[in-house]
CSV table of C-alpha atoms in Angstrom, one decimal:
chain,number,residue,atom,x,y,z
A,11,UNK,CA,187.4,47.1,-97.9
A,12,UNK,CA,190.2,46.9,-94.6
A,13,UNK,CA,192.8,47.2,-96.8
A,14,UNK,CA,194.6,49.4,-100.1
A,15,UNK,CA,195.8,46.2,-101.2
A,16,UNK,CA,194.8,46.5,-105.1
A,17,UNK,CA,192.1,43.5,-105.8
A,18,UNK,CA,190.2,43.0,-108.3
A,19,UNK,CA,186.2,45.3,-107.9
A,20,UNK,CA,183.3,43.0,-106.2
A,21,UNK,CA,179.9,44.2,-105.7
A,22,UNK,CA,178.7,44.7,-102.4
A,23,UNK,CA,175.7,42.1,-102.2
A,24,UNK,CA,173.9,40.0,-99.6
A,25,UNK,CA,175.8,37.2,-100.4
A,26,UNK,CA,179.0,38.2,-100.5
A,27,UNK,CA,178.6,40.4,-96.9
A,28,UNK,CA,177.2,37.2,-94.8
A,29,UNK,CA,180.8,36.4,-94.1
A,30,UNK,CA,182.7,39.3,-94.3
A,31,UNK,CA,184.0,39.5,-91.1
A,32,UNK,CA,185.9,36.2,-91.0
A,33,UNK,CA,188.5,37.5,-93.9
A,34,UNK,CA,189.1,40.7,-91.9
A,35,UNK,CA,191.5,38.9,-90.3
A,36,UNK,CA,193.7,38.3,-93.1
A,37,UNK,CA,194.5,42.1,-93.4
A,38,UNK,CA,196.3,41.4,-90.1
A,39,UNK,CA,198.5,38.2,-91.2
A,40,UNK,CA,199.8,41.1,-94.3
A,41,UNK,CA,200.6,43.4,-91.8
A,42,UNK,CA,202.2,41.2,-89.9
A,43,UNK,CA,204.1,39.7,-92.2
A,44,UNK,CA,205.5,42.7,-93.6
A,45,UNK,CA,206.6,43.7,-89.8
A,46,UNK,CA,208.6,40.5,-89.5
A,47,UNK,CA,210.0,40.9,-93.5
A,48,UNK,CA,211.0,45.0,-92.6
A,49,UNK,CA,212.4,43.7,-88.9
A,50,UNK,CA,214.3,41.1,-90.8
A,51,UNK,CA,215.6,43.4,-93.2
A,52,UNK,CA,216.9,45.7,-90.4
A,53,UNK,CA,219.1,43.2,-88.6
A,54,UNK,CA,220.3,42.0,-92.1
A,55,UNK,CA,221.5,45.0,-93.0
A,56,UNK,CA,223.2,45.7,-89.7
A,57,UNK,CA,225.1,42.7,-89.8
A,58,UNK,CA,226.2,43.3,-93.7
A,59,UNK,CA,227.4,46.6,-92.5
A,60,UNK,CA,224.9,48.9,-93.6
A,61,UNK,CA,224.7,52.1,-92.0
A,62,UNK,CA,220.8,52.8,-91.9
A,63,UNK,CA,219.9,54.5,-88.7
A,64,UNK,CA,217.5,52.2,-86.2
A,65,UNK,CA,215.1,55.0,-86.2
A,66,UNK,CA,214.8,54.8,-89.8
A,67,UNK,CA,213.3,51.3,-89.5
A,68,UNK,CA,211.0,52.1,-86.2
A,69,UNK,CA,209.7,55.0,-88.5
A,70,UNK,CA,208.9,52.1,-91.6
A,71,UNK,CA,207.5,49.5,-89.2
A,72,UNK,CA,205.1,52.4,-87.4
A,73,UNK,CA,203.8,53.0,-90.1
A,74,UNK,CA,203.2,50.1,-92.5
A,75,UNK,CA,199.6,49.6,-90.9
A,76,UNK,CA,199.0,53.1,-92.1
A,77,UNK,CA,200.1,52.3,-95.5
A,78,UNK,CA,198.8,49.1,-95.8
A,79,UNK,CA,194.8,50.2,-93.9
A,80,UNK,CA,194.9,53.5,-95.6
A,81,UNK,CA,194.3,54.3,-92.0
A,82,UNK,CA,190.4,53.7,-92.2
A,83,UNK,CA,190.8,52.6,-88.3
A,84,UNK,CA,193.6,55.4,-87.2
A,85,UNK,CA,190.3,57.7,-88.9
A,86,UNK,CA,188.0,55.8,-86.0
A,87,UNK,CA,190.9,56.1,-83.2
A,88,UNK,CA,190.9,60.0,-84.1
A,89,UNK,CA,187.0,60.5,-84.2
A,90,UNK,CA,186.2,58.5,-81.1
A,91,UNK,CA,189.0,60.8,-79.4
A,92,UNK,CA,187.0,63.8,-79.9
A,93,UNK,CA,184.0,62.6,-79.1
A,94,UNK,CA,185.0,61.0,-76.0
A,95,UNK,CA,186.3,64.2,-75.3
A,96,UNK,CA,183.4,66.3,-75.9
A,97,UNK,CA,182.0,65.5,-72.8
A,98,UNK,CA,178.1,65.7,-74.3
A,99,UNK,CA,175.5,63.9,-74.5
A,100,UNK,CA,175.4,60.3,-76.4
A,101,UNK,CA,173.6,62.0,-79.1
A,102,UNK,CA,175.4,64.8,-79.6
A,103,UNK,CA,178.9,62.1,-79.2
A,104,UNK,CA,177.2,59.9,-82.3
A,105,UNK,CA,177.0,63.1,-84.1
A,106,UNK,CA,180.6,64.0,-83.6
A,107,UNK,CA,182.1,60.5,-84.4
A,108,UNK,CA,179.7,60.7,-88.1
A,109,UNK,CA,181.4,64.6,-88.2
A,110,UNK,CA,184.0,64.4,-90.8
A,111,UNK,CA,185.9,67.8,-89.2
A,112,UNK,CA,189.1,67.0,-86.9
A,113,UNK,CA,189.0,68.6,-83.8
A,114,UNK,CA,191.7,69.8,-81.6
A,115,UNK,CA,191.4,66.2,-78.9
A,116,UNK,CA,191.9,64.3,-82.5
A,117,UNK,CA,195.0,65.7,-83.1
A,118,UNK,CA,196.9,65.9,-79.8
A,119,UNK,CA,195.4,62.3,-79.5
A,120,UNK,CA,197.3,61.7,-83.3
A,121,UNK,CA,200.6,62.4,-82.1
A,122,UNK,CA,200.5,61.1,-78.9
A,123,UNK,CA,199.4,57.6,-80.3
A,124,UNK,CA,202.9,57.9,-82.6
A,125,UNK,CA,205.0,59.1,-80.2
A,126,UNK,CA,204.0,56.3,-77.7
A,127,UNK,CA,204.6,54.0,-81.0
A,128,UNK,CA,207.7,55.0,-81.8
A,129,UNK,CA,209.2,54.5,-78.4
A,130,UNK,CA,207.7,51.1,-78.2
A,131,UNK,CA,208.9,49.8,-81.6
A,132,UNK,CA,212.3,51.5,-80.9
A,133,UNK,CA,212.6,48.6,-78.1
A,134,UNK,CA,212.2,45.7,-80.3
A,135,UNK,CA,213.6,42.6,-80.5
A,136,UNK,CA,213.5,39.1,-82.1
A,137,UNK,CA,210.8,37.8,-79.4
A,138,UNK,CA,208.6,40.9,-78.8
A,139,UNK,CA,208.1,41.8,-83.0
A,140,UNK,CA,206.8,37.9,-83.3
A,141,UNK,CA,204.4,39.0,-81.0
A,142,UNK,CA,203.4,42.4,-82.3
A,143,UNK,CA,203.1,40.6,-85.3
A,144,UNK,CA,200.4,37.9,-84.8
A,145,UNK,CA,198.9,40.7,-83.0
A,146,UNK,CA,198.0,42.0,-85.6
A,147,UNK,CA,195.7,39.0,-86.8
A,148,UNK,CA,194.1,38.8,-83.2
A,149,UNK,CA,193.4,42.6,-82.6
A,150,UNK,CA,191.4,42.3,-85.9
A,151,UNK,CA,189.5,39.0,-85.1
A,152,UNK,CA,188.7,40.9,-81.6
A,153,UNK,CA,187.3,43.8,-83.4
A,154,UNK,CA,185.5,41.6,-85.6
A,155,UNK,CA,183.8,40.0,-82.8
A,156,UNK,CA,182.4,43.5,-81.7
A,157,UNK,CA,180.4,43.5,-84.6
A,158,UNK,CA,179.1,40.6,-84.9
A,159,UNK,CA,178.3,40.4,-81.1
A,160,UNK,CA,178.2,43.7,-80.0
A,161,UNK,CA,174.7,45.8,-79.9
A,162,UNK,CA,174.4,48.8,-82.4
A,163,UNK,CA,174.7,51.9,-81.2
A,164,UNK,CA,173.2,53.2,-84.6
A,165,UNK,CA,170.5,51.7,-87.3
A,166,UNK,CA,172.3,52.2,-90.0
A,167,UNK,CA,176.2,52.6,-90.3
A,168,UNK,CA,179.1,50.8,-92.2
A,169,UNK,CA,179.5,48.5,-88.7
A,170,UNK,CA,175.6,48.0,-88.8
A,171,UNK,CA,175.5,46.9,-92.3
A,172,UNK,CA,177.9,44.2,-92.0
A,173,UNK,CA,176.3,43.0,-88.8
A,174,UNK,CA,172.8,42.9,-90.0
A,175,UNK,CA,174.2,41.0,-92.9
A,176,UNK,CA,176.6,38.2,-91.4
A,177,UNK,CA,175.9,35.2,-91.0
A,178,UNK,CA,176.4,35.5,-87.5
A,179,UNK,CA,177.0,32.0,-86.1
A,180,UNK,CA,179.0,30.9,-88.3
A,181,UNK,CA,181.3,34.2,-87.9
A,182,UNK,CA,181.3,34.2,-84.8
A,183,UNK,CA,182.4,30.8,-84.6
A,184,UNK,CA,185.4,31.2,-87.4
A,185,UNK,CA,186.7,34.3,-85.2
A,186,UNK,CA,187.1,33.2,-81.8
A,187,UNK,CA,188.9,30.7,-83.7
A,188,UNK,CA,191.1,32.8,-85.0
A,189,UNK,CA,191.2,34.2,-81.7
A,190,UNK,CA,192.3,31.1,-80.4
A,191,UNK,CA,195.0,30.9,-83.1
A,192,UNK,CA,196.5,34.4,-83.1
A,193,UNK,CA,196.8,34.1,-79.3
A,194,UNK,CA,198.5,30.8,-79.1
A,195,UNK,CA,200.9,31.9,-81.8
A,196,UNK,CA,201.8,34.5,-79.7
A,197,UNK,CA,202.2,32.9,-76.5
A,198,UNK,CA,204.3,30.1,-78.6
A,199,UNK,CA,206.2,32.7,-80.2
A,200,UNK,CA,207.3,34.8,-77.5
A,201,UNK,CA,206.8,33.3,-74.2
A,202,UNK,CA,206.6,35.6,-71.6
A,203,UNK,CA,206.1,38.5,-73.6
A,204,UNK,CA,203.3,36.6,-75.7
A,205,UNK,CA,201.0,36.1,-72.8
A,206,UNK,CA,201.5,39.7,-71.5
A,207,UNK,CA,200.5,40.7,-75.0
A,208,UNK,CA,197.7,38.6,-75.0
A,209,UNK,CA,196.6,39.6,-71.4
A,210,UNK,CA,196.8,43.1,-72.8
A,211,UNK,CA,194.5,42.6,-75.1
A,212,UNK,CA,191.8,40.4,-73.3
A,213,UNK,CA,191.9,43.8,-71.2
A,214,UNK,CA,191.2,46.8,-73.9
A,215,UNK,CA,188.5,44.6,-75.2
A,216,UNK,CA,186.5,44.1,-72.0
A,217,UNK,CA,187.4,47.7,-71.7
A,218,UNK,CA,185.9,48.5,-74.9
A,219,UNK,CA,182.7,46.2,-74.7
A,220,UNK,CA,182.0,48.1,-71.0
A,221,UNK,CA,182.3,51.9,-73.0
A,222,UNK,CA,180.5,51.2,-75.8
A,223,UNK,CA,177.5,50.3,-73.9
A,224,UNK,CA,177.8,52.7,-71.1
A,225,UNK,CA,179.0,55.9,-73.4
A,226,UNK,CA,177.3,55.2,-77.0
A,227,UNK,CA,174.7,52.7,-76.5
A,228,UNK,CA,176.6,49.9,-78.1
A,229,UNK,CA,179.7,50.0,-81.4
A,230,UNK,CA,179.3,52.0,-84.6
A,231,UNK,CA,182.7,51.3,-87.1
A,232,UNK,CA,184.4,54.5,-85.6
A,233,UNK,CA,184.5,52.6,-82.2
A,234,UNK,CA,185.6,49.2,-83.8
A,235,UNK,CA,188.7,51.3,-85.5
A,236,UNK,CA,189.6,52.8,-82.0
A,237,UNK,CA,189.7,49.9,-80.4
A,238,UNK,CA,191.5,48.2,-83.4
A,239,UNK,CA,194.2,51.1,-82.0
A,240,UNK,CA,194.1,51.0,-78.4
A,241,UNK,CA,194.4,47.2,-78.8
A,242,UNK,CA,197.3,46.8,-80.8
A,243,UNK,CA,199.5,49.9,-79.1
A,244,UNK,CA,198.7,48.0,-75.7
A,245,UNK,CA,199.8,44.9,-77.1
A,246,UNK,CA,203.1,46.1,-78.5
A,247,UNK,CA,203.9,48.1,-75.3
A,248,UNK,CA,203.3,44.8,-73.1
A,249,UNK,CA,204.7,42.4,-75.0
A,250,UNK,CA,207.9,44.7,-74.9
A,251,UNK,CA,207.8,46.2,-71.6
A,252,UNK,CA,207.5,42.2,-70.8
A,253,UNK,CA,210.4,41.3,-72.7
A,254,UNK,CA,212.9,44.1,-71.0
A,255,UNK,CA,211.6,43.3,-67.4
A,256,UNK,CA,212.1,39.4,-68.2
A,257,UNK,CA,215.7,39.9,-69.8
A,258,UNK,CA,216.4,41.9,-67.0
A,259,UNK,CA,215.7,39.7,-64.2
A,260,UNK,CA,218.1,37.1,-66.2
A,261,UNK,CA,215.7,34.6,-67.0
């Protein structure tokens, strides 16, 4: 469902929804795992004498949640833009994020989002891509959270099927733990950098929790993909802004 990862076809029943949530997650640990094996690669080759351009590498690692999402929450990031944007009414904004058209806020929002990505993953290192990487896991047990928490801003709705279906206890339960996980990974992993990251995050999310209500009347899937994006970009550019300003200082 989160993922073009070929799997063998399920059907889409009561059953098998009421826990749906707590393997979203695991879409994360693939993406983040592949950052790590592509950053790996990259410092490999340098050191064997290879003469791949860096930018060559930032390009892969930008876009290997694309490849590996099919962009299903870059699609939400975009919509919510325009709608956000539109400056009209919370019905007329529902309408627009359901509107399957791209307006022009979408795709100036598009390339800034890559742009800012770029320059952030161009400033990698060791510390700051172990980050990025469990962040990966914890921007999607955040967003998971929404909507099993989170009111409905709509009846009916991809987000509002799988919330009317969970199993919402025990979901909830399983994802702050992951919560607790991801974060601690990070922190562990990259010190300094890890708990800016993990501050970052804590921050779009209570962000996001105040503008669903206030703007849309609660999430919808559209808004769970944007902030699946806002919260991941923030937590690569302060886990790495972190890392330069700690280096610098010499400690």
């Amino acid at each position: 469902m989160y993922s073009k990862i070929p799997v063998p076809p399920a059907d889409w029943t009561k059953e098998n929804k009421a826990y749906v949530m707590c393997f979203f997650p695991w879409v994360g640990a693939v993406i983040g795992a592949m950052t790590l094996g592509v950053y790996s690669l990259k410092e490999w080759m340098h050191q064997a004498g290879f003469g791949f351009p860096d930018f060559f590498f930032t390009a892969l690692l930008v876009l290997i949640p694309v490849w590996v999402t099919g962009g299903i929450h870059l699609d939400g990031y975009l919509d919510t833009q325009d709608a956000l944007h539109s400056y009209q009414s919370r019905e007329r904004k529902l309408e627009i994020l359901k509107d399957p058209h791209t307006g022009a806020f979408a795709v100036i929002a598009g390339i800034c989002y890559f742009v800012l990505d770029l320059g952030i993953y161009s400033g990698l290192t060791a510390e700051s891509v172990r980050v990025i990487a469990a962040g990966f896991v914890l921007s999607r047990a955040l967003s998971g959270l929404s909507v099993v928490c989170f009111p409905q801003a709509r009846k009916k709705g991809m987000a509002a099927d799988f919330s009317n279906g969970a199993k919402k206890k025990g979901s909830r339960l399983v994802l702050v733990l992951y919560v607790i996980l991801a974060a601690g990974v990070m922190i562990f992993a990259g010190g300094v950098p890890g708990v800016a990251a993990v501050l970052a995050a804590g921050g779009v999310f209570l962000y996001y929790a105040r503008m669903t209500r206030r703007i849309f009347g609660g999430m919808t899937g559209d808004l769970a993909g944007y902030f699946l994006q806002l919260c991941e970009i923030w937590m690569a550019v302060a886990a790495v802004t972190a890392d330069i300003l700690w280096k610098g200082a010499g400690w």
